[in-house]
Tab-separated table of C-alpha atoms in Angstrom:
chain	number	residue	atom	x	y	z
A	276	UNK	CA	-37.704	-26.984	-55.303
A	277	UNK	CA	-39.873	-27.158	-52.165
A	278	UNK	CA	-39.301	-29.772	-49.482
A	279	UNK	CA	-40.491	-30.866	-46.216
A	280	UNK	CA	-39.085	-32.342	-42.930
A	281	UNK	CA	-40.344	-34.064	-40.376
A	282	UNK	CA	-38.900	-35.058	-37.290
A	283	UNK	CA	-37.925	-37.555	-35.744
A	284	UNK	CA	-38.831	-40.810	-37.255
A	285	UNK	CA	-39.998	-42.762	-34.443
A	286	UNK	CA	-40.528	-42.098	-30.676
A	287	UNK	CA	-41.278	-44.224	-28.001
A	288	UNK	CA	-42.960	-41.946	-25.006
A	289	UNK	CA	-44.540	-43.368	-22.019
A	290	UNK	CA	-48.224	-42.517	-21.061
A	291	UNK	CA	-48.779	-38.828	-19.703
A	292	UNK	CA	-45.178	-37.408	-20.998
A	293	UNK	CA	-45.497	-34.642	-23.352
A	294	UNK	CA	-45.185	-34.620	-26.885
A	295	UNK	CA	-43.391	-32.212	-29.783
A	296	UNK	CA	-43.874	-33.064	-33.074
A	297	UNK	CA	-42.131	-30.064	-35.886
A	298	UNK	CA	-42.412	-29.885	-39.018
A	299	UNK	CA	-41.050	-27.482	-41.382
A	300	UNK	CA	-41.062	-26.636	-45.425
A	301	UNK	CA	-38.451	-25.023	-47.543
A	302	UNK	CA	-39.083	-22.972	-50.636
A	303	UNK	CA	-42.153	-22.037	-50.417
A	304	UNK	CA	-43.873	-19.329	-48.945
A	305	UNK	CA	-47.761	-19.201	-47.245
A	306	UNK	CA	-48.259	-23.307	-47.872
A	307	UNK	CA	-51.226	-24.498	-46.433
A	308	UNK	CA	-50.364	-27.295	-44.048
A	309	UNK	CA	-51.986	-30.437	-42.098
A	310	UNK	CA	-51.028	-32.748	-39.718
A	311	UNK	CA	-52.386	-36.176	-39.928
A	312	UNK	CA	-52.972	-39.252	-38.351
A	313	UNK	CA	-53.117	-42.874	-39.298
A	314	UNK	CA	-53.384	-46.033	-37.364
A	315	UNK	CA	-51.866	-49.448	-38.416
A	316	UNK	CA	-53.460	-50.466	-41.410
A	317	UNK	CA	-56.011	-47.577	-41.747
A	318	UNK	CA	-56.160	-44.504	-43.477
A	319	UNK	CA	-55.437	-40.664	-42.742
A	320	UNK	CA	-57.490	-38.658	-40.580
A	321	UNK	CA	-57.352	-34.948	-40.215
A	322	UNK	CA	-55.868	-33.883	-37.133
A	323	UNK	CA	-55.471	-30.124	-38.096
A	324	UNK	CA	-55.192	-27.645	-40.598
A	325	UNK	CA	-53.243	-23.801	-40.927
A	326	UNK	CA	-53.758	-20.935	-44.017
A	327	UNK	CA	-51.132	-19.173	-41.906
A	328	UNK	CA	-49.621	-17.609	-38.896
A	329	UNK	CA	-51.196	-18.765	-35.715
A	330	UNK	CA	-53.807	-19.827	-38.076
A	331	UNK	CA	-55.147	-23.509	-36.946
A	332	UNK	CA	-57.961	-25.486	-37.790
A	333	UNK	CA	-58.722	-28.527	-35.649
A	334	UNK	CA	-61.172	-31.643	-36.930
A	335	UNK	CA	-60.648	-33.913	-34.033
A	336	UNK	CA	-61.400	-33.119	-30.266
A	337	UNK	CA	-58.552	-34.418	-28.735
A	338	UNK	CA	-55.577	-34.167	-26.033
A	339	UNK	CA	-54.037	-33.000	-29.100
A	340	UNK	CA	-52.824	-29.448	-30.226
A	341	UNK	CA	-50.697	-27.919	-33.224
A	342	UNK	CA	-49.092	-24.723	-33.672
A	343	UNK	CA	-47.693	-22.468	-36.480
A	344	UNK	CA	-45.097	-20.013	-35.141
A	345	UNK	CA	-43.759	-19.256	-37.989
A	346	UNK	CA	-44.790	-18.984	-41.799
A	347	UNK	CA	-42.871	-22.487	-43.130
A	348	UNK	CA	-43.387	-24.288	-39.467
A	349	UNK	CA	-46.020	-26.715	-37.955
A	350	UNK	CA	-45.564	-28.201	-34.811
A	351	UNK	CA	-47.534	-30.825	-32.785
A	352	UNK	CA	-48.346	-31.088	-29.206
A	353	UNK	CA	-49.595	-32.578	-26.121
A	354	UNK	CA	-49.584	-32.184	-22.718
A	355	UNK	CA	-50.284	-35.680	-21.574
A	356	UNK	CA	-50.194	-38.698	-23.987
A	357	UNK	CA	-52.425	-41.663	-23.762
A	358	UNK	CA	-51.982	-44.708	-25.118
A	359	UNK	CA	-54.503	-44.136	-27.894
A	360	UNK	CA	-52.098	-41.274	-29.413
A	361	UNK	CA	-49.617	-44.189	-30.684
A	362	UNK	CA	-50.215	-43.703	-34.508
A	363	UNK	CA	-48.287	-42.537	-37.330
A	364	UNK	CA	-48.113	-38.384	-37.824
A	365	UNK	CA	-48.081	-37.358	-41.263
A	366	UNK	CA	-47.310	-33.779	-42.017
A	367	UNK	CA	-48.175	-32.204	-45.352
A	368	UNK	CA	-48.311	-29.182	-47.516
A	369	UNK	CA	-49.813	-27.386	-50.266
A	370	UNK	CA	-50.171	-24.584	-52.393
A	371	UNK	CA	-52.947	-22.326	-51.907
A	372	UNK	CA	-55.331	-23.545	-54.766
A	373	UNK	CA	-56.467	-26.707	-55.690
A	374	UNK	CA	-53.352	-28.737	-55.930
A	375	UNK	CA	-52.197	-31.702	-54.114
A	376	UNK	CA	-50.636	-31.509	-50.779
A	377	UNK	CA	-47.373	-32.730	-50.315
A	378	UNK	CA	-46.421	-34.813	-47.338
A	379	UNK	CA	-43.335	-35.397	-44.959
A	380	UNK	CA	-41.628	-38.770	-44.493
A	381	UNK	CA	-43.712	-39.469	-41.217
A	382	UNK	CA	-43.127	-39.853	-37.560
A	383	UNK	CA	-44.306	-43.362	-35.786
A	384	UNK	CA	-45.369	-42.471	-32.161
A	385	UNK	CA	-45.567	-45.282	-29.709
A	386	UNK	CA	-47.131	-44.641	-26.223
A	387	UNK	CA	-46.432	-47.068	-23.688
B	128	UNK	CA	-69.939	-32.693	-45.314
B	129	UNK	CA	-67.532	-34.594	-47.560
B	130	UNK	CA	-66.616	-38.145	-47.615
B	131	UNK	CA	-64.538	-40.589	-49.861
B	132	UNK	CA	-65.432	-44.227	-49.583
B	133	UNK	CA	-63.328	-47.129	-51.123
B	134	UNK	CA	-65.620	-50.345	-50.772
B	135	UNK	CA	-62.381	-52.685	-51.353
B	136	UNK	CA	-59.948	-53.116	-48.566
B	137	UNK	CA	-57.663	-55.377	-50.387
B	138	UNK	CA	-57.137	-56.715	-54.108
B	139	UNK	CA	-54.871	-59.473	-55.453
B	140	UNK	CA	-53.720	-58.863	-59.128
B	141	UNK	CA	-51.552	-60.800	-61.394
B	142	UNK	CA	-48.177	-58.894	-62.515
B	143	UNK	CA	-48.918	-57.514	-66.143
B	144	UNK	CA	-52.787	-57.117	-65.850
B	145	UNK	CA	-54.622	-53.887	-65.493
B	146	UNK	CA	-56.463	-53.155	-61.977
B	147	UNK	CA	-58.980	-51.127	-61.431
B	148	UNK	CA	-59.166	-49.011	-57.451
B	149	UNK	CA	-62.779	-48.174	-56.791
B	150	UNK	CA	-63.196	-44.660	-55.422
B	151	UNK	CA	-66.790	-42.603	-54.862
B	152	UNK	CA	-67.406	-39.406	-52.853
B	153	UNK	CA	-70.285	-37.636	-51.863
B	154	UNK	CA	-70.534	-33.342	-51.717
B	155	UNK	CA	-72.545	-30.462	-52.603
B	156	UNK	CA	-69.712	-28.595	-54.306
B	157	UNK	CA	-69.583	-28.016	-57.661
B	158	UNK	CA	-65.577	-27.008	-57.530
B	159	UNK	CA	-63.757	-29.554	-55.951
B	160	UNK	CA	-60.427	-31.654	-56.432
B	161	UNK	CA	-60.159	-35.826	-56.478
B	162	UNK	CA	-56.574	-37.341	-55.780
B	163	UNK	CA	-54.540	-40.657	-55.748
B	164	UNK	CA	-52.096	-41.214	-53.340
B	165	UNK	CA	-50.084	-44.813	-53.074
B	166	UNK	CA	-48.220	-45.383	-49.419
B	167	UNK	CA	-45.722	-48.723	-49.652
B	168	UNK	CA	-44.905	-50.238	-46.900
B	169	UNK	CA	-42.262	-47.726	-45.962
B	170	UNK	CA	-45.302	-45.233	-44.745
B	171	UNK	CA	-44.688	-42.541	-47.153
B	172	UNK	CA	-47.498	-40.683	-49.557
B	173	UNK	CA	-46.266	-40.683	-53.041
B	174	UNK	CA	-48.957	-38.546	-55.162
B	175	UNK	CA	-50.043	-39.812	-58.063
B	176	UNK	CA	-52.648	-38.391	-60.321
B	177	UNK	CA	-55.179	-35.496	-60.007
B	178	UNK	CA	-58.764	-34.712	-61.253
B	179	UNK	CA	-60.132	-31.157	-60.902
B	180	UNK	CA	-64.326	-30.970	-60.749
B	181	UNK	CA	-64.467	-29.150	-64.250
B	182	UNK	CA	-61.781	-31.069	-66.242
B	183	UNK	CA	-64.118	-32.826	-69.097
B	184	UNK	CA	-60.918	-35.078	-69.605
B	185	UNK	CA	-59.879	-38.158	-67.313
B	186	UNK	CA	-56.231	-37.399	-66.025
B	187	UNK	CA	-53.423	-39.774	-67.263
B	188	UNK	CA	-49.968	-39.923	-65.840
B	189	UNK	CA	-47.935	-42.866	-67.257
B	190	UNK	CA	-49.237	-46.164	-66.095
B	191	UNK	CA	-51.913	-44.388	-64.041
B	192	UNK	CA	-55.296	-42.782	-65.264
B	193	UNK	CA	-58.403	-41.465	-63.491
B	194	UNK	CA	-61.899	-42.600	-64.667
B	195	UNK	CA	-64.004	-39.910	-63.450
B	196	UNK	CA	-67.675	-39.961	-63.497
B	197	UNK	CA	-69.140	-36.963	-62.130
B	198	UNK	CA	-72.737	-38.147	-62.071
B	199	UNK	CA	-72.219	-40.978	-60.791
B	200	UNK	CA	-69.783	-39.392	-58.443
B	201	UNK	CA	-66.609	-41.498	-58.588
B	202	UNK	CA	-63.218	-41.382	-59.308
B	203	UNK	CA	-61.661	-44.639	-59.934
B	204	UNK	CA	-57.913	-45.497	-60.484
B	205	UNK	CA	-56.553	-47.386	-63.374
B	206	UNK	CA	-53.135	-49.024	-63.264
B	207	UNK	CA	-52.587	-50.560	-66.604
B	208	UNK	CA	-49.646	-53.240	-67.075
B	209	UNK	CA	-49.113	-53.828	-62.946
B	210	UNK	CA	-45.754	-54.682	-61.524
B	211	UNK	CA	-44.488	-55.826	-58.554
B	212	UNK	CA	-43.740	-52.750	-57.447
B	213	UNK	CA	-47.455	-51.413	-57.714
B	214	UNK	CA	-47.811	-53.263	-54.507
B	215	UNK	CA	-48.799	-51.075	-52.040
B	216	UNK	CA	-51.745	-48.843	-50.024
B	217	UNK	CA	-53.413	-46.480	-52.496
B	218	UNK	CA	-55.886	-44.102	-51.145
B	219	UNK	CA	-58.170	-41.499	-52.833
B	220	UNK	CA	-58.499	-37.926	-51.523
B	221	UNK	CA	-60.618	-34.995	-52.135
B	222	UNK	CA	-60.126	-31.147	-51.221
B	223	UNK	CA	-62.781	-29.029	-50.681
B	224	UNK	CA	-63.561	-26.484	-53.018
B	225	UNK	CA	-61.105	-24.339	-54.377
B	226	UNK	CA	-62.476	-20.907	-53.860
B	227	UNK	CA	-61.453	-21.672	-50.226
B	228	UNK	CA	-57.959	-21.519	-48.725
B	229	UNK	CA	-58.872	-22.483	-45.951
B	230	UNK	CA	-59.500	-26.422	-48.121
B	231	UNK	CA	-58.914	-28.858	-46.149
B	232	UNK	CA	-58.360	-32.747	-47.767
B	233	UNK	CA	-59.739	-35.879	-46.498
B	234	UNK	CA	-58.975	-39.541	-47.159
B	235	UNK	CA	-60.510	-43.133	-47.797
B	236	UNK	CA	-59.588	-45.631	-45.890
B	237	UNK	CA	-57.327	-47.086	-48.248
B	238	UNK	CA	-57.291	-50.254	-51.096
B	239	UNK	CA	-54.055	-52.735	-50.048
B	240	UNK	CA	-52.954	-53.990	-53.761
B	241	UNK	CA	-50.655	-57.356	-53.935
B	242	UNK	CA	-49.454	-58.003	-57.291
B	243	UNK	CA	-48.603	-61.894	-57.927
B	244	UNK	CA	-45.570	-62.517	-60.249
């Protein structure tokens, strides 16, 4: 059965310290995958979006980047937080066809 | 481009009634997917029920059914018999269409259900 992990669970980073966000998925091979964001009480917004290898979509201008070095493996990043990148990451997957996407058990970022 | 709208931020039920999430979206697609997803307060996305674009039939899984009107363009979630353990975020989703695979899948902004014992 397929699975996906996301790590860690929470992080506390102070304002302009980098960030690494991974996320990986097990038995399954070419998933599409997402990262998303959600702030307290909201919903999801697309961050970005990979069909495959160094493959990346983004919807959000932002100090924010991902990257897919491998085929099961998305990673976040940034160079410099800010204090408006606190937020919960959610990482997902999904088939390629119209199917649900699949998401990770979430990773609560708090800049301070 | 696409959007999902659900008009009600939050919705108080008693246990054992039926609720009803609102849910419309607006595209130009013809092939296109509609989702459910409920988030408790522990922050993860539990899927819950899915409605392809050409399926005549509303979708049904247990407690939980779809009622999708394609003209009118909504998608509306039906728990039936709630319990205190519906309470929770629910948000609807759509995926672009499917002839992509490049589909991406955006979200509402979310319905908070409390269900009173």
């Amino acid at each position: 059965s397929q699975t996906i992990h996301q790590w860690p669970a929470t992080l506390v980073q102070p304002v302009g310290s980098p960030l690494s966000l991974e996320c990986t998925v097990e038995g399954t091979s070419n998933p599409n995958l997402y990262w998303y964001r959600q702030a307290a009480g909201r919903g999801l917004q697309l961050l970005f979006y990979s069909v495959g290898i160094g493959q990346i979509s983004s919807e959000v201008p932002q100090n924010l980047s991902a990257s897919r070095p491998q085929d099961r493996q998305f990673i976040l990043s940034s160079k410099k937080l800010l204090l408006s990148d606190s937020g919960f990451y959610l990482c997902a997957w999904s088939e390629r066809r119209d199917t649900e996407a699949f998401f990770g058990q979430g990773t609560r970022l708090t800049v301070v | 481009a696409q959007k999902i709208t659900q008009t009600q931020p939050g919705m108080f039920v008693q246990e054992k009634e039926a609720v009803t999430l609102d849910c419309t979206y607006d595209t130009s697609d013809q092939s296109y997917g509609l989702f459910w997803y409920k988030q408790p307060s522990s922050g993860e996305m539990i899927f819950l029920i899915y409605q392809g674009s050409y399926d005549e039939q509303n979708a049904t899984e247990g407690r939980y059914s779809l009622n999708f009107q394609k003209a009118r363009k909504s998608a509306n979630l039906v728990i039936s018999a709630s319990q205190l353990g519906d309470s929770a975020m629910y948000f609807c989703a759509m995926r672009e269409p499917g002839y992509s695979s490049a589909s991406k899948i955006i979200f509402g902004s979310g319905t908070r259900l409390s269900i009173r014992p």
